[in-house]
Tab-separated table of C-alpha atoms and ligand atoms in Angstrom:
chain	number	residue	atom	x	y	z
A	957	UNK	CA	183.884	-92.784	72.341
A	958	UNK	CA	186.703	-94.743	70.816
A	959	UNK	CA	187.084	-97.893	73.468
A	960	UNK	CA	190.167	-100.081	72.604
A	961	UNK	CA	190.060	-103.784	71.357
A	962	UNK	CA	190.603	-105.157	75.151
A	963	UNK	CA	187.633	-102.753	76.367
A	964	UNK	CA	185.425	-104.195	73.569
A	965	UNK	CA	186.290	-106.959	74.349
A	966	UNK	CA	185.423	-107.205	78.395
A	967	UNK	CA	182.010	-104.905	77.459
A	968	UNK	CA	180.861	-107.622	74.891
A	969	UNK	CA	181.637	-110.560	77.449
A	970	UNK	CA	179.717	-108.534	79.949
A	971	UNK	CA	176.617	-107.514	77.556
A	972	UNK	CA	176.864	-111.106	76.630
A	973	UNK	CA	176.417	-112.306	80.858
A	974	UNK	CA	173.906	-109.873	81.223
A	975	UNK	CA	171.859	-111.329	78.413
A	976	UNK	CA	171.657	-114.599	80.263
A	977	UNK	CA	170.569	-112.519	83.216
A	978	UNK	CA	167.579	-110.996	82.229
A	979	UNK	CA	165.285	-113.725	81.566
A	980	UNK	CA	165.076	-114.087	85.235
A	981	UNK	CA	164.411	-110.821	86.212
A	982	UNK	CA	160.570	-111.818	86.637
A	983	UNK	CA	161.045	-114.717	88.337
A	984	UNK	CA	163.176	-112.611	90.790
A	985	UNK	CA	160.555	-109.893	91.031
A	986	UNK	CA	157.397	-112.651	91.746
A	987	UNK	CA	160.007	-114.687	94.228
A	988	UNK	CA	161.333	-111.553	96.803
A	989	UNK	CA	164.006	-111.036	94.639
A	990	UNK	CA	164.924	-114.655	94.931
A	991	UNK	CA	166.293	-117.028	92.216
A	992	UNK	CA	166.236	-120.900	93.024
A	993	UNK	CA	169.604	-121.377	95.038
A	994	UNK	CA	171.312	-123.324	91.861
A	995	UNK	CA	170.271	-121.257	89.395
A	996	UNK	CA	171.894	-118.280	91.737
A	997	UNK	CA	175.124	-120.565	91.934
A	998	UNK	CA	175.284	-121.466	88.518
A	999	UNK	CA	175.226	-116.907	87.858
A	1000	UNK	CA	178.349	-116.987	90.623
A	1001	UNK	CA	180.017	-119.741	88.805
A	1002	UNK	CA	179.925	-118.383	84.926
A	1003	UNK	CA	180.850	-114.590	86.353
A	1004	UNK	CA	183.809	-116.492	87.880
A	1005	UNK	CA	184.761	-117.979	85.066
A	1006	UNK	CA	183.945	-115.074	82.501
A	1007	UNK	CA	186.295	-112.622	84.942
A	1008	UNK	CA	183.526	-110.998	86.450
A	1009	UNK	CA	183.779	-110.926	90.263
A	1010	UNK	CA	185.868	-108.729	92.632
A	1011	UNK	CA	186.420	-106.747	88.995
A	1012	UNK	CA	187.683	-103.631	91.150
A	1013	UNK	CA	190.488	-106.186	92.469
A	1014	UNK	CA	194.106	-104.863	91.869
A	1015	UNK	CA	196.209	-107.629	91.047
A	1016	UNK	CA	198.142	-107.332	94.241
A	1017	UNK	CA	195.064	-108.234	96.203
A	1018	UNK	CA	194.037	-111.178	93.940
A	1019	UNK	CA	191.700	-109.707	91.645
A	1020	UNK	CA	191.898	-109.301	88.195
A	1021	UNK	CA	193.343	-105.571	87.796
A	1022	UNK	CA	190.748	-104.272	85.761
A	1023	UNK	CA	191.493	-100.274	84.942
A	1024	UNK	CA	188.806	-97.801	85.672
A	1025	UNK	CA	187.415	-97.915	82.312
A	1026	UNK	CA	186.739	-101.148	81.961
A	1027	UNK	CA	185.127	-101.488	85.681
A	1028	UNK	CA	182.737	-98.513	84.180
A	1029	UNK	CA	181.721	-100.420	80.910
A	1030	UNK	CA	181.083	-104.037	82.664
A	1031	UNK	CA	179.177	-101.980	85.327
A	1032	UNK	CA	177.261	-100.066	82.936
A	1033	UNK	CA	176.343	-103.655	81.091
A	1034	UNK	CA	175.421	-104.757	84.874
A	1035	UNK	CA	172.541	-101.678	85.152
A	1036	UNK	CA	170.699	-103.304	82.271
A	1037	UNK	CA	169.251	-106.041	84.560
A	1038	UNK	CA	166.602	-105.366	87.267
A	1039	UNK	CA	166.402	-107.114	90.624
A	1040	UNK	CA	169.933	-106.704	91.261
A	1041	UNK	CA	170.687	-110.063	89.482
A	1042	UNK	CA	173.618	-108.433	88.382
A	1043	UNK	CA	175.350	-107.514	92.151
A	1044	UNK	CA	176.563	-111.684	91.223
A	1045	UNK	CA	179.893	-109.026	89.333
A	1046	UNK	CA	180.999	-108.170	92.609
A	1047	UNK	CA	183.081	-105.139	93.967
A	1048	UNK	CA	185.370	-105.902	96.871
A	1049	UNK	CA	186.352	-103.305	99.316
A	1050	UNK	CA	188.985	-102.124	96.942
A	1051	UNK	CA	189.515	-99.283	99.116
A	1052	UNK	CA	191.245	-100.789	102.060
A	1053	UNK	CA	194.816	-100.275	99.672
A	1054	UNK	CA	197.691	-100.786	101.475
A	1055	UNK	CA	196.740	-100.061	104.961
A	1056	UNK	CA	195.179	-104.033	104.728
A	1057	UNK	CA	197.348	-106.566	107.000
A	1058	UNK	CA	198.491	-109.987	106.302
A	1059	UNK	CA	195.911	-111.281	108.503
A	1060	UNK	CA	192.903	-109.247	107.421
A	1061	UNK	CA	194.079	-110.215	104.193
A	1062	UNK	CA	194.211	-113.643	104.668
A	1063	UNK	CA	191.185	-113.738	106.607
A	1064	UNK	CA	188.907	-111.670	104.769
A	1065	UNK	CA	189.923	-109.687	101.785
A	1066	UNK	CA	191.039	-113.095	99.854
A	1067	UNK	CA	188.038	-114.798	100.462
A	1068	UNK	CA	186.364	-111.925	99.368
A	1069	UNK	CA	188.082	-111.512	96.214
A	1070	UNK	CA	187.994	-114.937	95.322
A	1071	UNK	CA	183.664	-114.857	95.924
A	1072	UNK	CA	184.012	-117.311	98.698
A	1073	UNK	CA	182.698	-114.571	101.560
A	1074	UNK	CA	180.764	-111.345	101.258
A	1075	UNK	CA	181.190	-108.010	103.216
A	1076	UNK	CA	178.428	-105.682	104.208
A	1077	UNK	CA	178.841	-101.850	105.460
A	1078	UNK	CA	177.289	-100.318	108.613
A	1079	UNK	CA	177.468	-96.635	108.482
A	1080	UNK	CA	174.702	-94.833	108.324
A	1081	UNK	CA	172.482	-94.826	111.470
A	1082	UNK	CA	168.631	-93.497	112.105
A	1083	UNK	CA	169.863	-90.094	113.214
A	1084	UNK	CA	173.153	-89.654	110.630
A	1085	UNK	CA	172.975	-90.551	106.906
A	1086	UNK	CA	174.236	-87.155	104.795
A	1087	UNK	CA	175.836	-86.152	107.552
A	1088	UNK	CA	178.324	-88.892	108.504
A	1089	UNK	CA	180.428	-87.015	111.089
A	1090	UNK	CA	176.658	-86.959	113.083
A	1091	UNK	CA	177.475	-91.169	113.598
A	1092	UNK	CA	176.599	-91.856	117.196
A	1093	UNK	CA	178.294	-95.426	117.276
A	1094	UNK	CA	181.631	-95.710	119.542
A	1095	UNK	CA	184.145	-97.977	119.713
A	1096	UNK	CA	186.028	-98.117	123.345
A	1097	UNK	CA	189.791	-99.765	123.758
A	1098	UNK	CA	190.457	-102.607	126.337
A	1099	UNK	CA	193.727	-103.693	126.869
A	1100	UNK	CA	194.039	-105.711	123.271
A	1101	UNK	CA	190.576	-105.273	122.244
A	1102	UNK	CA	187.850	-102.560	121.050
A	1103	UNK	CA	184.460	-102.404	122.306
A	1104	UNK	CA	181.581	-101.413	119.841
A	1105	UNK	CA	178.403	-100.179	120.431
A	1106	UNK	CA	175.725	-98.725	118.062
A	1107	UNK	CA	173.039	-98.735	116.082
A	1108	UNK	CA	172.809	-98.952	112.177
A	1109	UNK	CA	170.192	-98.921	109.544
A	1110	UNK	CA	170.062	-99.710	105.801
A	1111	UNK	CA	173.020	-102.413	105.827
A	1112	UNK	CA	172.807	-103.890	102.747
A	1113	UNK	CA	173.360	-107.420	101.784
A	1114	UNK	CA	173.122	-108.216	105.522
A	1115	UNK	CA	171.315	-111.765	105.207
A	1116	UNK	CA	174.079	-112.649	102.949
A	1117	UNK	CA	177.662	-111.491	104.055
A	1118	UNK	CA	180.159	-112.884	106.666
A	1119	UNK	CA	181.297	-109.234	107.970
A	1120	UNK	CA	180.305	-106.246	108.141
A	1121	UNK	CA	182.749	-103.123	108.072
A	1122	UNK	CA	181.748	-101.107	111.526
A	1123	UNK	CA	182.201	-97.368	111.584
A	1124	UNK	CA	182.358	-95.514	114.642
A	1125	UNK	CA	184.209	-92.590	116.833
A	1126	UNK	CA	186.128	-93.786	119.394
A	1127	UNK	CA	184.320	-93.122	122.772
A	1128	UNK	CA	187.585	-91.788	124.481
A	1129	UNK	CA	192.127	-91.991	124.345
A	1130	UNK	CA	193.887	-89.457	122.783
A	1131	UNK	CA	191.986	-89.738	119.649
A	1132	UNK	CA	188.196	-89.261	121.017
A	1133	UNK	CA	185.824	-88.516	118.365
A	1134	UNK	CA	187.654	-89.189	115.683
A	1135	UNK	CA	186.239	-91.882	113.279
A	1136	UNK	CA	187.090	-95.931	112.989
A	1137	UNK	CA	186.523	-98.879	110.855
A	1138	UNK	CA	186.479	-102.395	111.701
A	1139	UNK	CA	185.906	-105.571	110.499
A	1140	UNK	CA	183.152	-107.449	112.583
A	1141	UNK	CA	182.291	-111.036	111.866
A	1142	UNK	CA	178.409	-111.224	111.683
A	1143	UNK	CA	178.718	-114.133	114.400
A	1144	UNK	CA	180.392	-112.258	116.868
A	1145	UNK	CA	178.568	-112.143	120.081
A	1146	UNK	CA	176.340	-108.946	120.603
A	1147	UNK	CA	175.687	-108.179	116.878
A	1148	UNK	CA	172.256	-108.426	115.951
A	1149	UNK	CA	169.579	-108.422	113.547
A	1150	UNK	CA	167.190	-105.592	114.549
A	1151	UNK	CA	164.948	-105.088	112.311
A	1152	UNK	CA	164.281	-106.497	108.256
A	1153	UNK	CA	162.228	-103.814	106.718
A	1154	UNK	CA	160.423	-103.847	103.734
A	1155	UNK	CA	161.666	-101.311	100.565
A	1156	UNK	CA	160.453	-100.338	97.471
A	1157	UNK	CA	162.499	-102.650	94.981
A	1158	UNK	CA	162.391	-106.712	95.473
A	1159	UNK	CA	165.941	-107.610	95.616
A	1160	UNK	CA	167.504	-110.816	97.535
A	1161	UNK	CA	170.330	-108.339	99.193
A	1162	UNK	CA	168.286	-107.460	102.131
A	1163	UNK	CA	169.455	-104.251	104.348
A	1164	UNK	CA	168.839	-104.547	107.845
A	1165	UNK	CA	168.795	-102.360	110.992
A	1166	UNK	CA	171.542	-103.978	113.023
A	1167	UNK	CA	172.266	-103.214	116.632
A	1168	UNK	CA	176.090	-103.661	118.105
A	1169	UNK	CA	175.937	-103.929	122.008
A	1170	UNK	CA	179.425	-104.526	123.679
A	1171	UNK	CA	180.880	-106.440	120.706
A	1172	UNK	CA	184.090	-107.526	121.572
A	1173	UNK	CA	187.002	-107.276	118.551
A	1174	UNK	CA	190.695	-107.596	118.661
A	1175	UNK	CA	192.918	-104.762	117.858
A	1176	UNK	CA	193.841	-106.603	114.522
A	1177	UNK	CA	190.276	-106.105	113.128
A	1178	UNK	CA	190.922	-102.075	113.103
A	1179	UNK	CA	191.502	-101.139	109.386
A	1180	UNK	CA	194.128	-98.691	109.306
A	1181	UNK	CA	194.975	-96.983	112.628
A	1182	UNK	CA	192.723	-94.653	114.807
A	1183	UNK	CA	191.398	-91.477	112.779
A	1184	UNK	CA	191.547	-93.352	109.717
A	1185	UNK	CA	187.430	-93.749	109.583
A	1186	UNK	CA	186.367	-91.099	106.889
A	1187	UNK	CA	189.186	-91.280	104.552
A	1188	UNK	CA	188.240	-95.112	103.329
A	1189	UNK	CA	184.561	-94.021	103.427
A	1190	UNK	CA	185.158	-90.757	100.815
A	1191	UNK	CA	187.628	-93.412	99.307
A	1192	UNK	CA	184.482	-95.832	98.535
A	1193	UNK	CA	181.648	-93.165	97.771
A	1194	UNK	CA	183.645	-91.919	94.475
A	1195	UNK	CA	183.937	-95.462	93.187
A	1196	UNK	CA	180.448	-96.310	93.823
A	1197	UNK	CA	179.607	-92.675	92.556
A	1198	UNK	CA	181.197	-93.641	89.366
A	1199	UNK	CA	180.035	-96.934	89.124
A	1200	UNK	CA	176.271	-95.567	89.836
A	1201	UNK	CA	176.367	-93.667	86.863
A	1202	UNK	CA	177.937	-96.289	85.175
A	1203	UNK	CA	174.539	-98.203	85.344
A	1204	UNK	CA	172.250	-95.937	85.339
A	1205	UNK	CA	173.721	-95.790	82.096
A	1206	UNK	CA	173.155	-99.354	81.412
A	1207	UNK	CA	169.421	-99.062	82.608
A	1208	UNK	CA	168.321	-96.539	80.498
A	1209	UNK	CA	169.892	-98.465	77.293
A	1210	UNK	CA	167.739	-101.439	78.056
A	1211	UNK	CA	164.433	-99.002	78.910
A	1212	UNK	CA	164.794	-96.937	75.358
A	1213	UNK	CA	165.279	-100.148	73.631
A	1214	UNK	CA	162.757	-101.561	75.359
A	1215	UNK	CA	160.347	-98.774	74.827
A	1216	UNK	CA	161.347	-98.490	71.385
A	1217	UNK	CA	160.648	-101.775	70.512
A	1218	UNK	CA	156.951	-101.685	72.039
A	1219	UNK	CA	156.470	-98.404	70.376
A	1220	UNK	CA	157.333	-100.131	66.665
A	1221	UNK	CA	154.548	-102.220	67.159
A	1222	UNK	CA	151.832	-100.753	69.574
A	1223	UNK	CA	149.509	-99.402	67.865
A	1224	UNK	CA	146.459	-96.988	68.389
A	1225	UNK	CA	143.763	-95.270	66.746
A	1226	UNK	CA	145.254	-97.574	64.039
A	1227	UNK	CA	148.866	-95.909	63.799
A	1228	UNK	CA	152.084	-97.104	65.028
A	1229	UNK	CA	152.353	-94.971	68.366
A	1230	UNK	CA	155.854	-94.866	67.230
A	1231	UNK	CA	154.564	-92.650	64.327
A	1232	UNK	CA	153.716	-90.156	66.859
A	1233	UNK	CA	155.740	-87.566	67.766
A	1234	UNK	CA	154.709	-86.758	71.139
A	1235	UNK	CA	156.173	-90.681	71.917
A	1236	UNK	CA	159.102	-89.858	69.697
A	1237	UNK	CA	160.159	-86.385	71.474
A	1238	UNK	CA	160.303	-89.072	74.790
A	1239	UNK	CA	162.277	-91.502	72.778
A	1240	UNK	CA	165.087	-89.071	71.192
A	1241	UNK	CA	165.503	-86.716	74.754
A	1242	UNK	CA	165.761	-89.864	76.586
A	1243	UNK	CA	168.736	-91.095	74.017
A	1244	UNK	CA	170.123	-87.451	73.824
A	1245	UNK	CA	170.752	-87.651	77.528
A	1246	UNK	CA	171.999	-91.031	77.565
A	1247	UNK	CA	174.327	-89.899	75.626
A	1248	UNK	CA	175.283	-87.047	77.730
A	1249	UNK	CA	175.434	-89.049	81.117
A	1250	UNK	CA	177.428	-91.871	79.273
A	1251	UNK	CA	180.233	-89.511	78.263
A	1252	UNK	CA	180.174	-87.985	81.429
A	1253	UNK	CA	180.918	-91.311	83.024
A	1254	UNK	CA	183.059	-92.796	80.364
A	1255	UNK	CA	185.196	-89.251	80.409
A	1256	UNK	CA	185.822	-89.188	84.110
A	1257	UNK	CA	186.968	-92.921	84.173
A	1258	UNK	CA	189.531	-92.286	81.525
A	1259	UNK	CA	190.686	-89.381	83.616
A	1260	UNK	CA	190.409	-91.409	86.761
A	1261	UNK	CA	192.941	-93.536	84.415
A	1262	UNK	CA	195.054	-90.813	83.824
A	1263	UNK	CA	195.729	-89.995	87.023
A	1264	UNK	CA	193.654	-86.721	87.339
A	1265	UNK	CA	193.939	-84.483	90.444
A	1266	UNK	CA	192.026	-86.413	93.441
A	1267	UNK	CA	189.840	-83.419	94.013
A	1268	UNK	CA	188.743	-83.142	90.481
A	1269	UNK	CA	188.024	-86.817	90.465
A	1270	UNK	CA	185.634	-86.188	93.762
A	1271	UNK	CA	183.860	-83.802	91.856
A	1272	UNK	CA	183.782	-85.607	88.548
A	1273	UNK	CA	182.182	-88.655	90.385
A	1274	UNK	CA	179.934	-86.555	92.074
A	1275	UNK	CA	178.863	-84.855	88.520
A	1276	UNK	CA	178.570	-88.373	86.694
A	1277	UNK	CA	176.518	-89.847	89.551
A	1278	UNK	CA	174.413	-86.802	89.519
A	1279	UNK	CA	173.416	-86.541	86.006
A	1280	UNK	CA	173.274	-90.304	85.251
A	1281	UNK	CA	170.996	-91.111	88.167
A	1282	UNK	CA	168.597	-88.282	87.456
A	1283	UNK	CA	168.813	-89.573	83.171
A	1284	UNK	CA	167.941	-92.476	84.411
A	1285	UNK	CA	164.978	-91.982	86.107
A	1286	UNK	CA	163.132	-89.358	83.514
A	1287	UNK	CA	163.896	-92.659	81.367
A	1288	UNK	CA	162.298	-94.822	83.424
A	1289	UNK	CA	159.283	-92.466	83.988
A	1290	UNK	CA	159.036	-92.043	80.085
A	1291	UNK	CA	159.429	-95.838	79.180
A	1292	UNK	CA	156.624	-96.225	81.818
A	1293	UNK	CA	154.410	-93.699	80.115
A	1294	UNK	CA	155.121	-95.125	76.453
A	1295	UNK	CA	154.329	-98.689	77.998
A	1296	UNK	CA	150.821	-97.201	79.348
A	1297	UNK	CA	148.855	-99.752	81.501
A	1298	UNK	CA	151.488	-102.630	80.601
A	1299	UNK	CA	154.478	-100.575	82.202
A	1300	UNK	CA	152.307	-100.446	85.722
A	1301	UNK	CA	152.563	-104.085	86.113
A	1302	UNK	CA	155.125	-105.683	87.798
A	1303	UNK	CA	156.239	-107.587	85.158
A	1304	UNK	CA	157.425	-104.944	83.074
A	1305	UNK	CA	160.765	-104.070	82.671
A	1306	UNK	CA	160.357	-100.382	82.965
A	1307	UNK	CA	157.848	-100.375	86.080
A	1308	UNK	CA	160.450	-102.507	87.935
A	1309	UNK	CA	163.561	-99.913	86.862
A	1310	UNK	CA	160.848	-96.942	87.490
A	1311	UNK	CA	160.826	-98.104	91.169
A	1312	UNK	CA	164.320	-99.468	91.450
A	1313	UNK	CA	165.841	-96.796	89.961
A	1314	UNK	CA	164.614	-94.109	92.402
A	1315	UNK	CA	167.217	-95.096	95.536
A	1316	UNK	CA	170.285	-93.949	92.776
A	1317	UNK	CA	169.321	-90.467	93.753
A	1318	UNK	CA	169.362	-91.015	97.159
A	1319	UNK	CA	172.495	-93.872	98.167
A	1320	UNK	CA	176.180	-92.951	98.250
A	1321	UNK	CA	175.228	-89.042	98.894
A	1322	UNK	CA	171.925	-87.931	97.791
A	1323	UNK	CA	171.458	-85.392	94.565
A	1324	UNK	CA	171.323	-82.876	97.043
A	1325	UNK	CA	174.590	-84.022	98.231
A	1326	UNK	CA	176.423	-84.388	95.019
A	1327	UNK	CA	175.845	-80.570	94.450
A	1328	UNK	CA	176.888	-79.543	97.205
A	1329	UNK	CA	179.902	-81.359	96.899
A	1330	UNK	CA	180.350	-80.038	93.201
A	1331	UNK	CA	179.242	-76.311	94.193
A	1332	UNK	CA	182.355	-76.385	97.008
A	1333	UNK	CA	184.862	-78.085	94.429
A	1334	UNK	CA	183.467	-75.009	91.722
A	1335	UNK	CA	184.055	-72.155	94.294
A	1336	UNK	CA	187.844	-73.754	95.416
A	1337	UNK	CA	188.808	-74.137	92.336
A	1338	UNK	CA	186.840	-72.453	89.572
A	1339	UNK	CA	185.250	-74.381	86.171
A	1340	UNK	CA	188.218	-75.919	84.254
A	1341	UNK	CA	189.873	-78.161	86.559
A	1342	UNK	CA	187.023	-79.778	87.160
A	1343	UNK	CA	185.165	-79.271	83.656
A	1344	UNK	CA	187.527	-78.443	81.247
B	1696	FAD	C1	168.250	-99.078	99.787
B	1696	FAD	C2	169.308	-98.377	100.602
B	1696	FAD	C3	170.503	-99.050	100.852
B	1696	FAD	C4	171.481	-98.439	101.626
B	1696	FAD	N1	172.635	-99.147	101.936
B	1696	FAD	C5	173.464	-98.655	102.877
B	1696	FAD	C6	174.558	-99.461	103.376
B	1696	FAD	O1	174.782	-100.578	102.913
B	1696	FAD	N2	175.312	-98.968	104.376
B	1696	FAD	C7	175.097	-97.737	104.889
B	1696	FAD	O2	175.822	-97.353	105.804
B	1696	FAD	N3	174.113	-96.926	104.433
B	1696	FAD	C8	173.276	-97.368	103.450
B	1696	FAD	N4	172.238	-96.588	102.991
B	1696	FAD	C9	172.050	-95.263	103.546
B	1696	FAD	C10	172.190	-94.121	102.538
B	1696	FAD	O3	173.533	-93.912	102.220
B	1696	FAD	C11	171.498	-92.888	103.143
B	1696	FAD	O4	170.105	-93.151	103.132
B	1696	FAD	C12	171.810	-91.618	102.385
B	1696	FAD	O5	173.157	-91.243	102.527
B	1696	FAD	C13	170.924	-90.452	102.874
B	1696	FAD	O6	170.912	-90.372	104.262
B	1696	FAD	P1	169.516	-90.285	105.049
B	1696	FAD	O7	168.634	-91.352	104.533
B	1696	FAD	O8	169.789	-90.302	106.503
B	1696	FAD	O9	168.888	-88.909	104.640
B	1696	FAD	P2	169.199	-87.469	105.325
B	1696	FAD	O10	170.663	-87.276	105.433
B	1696	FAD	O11	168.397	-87.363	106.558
B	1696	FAD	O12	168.619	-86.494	104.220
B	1696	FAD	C14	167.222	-86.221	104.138
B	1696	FAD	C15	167.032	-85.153	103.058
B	1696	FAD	O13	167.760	-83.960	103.428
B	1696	FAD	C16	168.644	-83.598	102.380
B	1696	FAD	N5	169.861	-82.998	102.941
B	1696	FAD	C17	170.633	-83.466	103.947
B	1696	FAD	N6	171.682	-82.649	104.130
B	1696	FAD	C18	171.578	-81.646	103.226
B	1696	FAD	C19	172.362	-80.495	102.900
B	1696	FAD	N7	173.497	-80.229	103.529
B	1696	FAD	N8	171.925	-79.690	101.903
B	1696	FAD	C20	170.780	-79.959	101.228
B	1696	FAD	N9	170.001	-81.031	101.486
B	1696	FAD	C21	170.389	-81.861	102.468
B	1696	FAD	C22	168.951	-84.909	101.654
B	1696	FAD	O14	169.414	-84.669	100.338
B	1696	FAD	C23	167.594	-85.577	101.693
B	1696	FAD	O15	166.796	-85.058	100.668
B	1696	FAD	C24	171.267	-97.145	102.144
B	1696	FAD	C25	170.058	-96.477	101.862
B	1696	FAD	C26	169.101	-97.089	101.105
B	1696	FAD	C27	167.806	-96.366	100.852
């Protein structure tokens, strides 16, 4: 796909970060996902400096205005590290638009943007994950205040944000049941810690079970007004849709070259297994599909661009995220299988994407979830606006 000069430009500077990345992705692996804390700083600093934090930041808000294409291809260069080095190219909660006061501004959102403070989300609890609307968590009003109580689970990047966004229904008023979303300082009295479980990738961004009993906020910390819950959460889920398949993209670039590379100069029963074919046929469908998925995503960013019907971009996302993140993991099972014993150990680039990969099928809507959005968007509207 044709990219212009400008979009060259901010992929190579990205590439270019990335490169500086990887080196540490062992380190990270053997260390809980940790990096030393001033080799972590010094990845914050240069993705300052290089543009590369809060890069879905309109100007308005502070941030640098990026379009949607060039989000997807510094994104996509982001999914060729493991460990999640590369969450240090931050995404603000872009979403919050214009409903976002001057003091929620001031208080969070610029801080945010500028990489000073980081935000967490609580959503999804033990009993309501697909099925959002199923959240038990309620928020009560008190004279000038809101009372939360709830349960959540998988909050990621818990151990290292200042707030967490809060969704619940409101317990009772006029507009019981419907959903809310708050900003909650992690100090606030009555929000807890719960629980730090264990999961199957090593990354630093830890994702707790938190428990909210009888946390006190003021009315100013409501985003939006009351009812306004879901609409910032389907808001978010297409941009991280898009932006999933955006690097699951980058991942399987790194894994074929990878496993290309080891291939050229394995060798067995004193051949080049890159002289077979049955390592070959991996190689070429894995590239073939890369292809696919990266059109996919690069095709529904420049319509995102264009201004394309919101509906059609729900289902777009929905189809990029779906496609890329299951590419991305036949990759990551093939580059495994072409590494043999070496791509079971820990140290190996594709054994680390084989497991970290895997939650890209299930976060932000599972597969399962994706079609069924896709299958309701087909039968409202029939093929072309979505895939013509
Ligand atoms: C590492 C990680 C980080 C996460 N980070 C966050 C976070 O920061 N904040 C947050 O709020 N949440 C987070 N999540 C939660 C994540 O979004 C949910 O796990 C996901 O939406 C699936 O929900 P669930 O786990 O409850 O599965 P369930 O909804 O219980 O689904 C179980 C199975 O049933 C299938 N299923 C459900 N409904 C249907 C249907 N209608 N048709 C067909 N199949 C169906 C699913 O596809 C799945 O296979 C995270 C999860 C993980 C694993």
């Amino acid at each position: 796909m044709d990219l212009t000069s400008r979009e060259r430009q901010l992929q190579e500077t990205a590439r270019a970060f990335v490169d500086e990345l990887i080196p540490w992705e062992v380190e990270a692996e053997m260390n809980r996902g940790e990096l030393p804390p001033d080799v972590a700083a010094k990845h914050h600093d240069r993705a300052a400096d290089l543009g590369l934090i809060s890069i879905n930041m309109s100007q308005s808000m502070g941030g640098p205005g990026y379009t949607m294409m060039e989000q997807t291809l510094i994104q996509e260069q982001t999914g060729r590290v493991t460990n999640a080095l590369g969450w240090v190219v931050s995404t603000g909660p872009s979403w919050i638009g214009e409903v976002v006061t001057e003091h929620q501004m001031k208080t969070w959102i610029r801080p945010t943007v500028d990489g000073d403070i980081h935000e967490c989300y609580a959503i999804t609890e033990a009993g309501a994950g697909s099925d959002v609307d199923g959240i038990q968590a309620t928020a009560r009003r008190d004279e000038d205040e809101y009372v939360l109580n709830g349960e959540k689970w998988h909050v990621t990047s818990a151990n290292l944000a200042s707030y967490v966004f809060f969704q619940a229904k409101l317990a009772e008023g006029p507009n019981a049941g419907r959903h809310v979303l708050f900003f909650v300082d992690m100090d606030t009295p009555g929000v807890e810690c719960a629980r730090v479980p264990e999961y199957t990738h090593t990354y630093g961004h830890h994702h707790w079970e938190m428990r909210f009993s009888d946390v006190r906020v003021p009315v100013a910390n409501l985003v939006g007004t009351e009812g306004d819950g879901m609409s910032f959460s389907h808001a978010w889920f297409r941009y991280e849709r898009l932006m999933i398949a955006a690097r699951c993209c980058g991942a399987a670039e790194r894994l074929i070259t990878e496993a290309t590379a080891f291939a050229e100069e394995r060798e067995a029963y004193g051949e080049r297994i890159a002289d077979y074919q049955a390592i070959q046929f991996m190689l070429a469908d894995s590239l073939t599909e890369l292809w696919a998925a990266r059109l996919m995503t690069y095709e529904t960013a420049r319509s995102i661009d264009a201004g394309a019907d919101l509906k059609a971009q729900h289902a777009r996302c929905s189809m990029a995220k779906l496609y890329a993140s299951e590419m991305a993991n036949r990759v990551a099972d093939r580059a495994v299988q072409i590494f043999g014993g070496r791509g079971f150990m820990r140290e190996n680039v594709a054994e680390r994407f084989y497991r970290e990969l895997r939650v890209d099928r299930i976060w932000e809507g599972t597969s399962e979830i994706q079609r069924v959005i896709i299958a309701d968007q087909l039968r409202k509207r029939g093929v072309s606006p979505i895939a013509g």
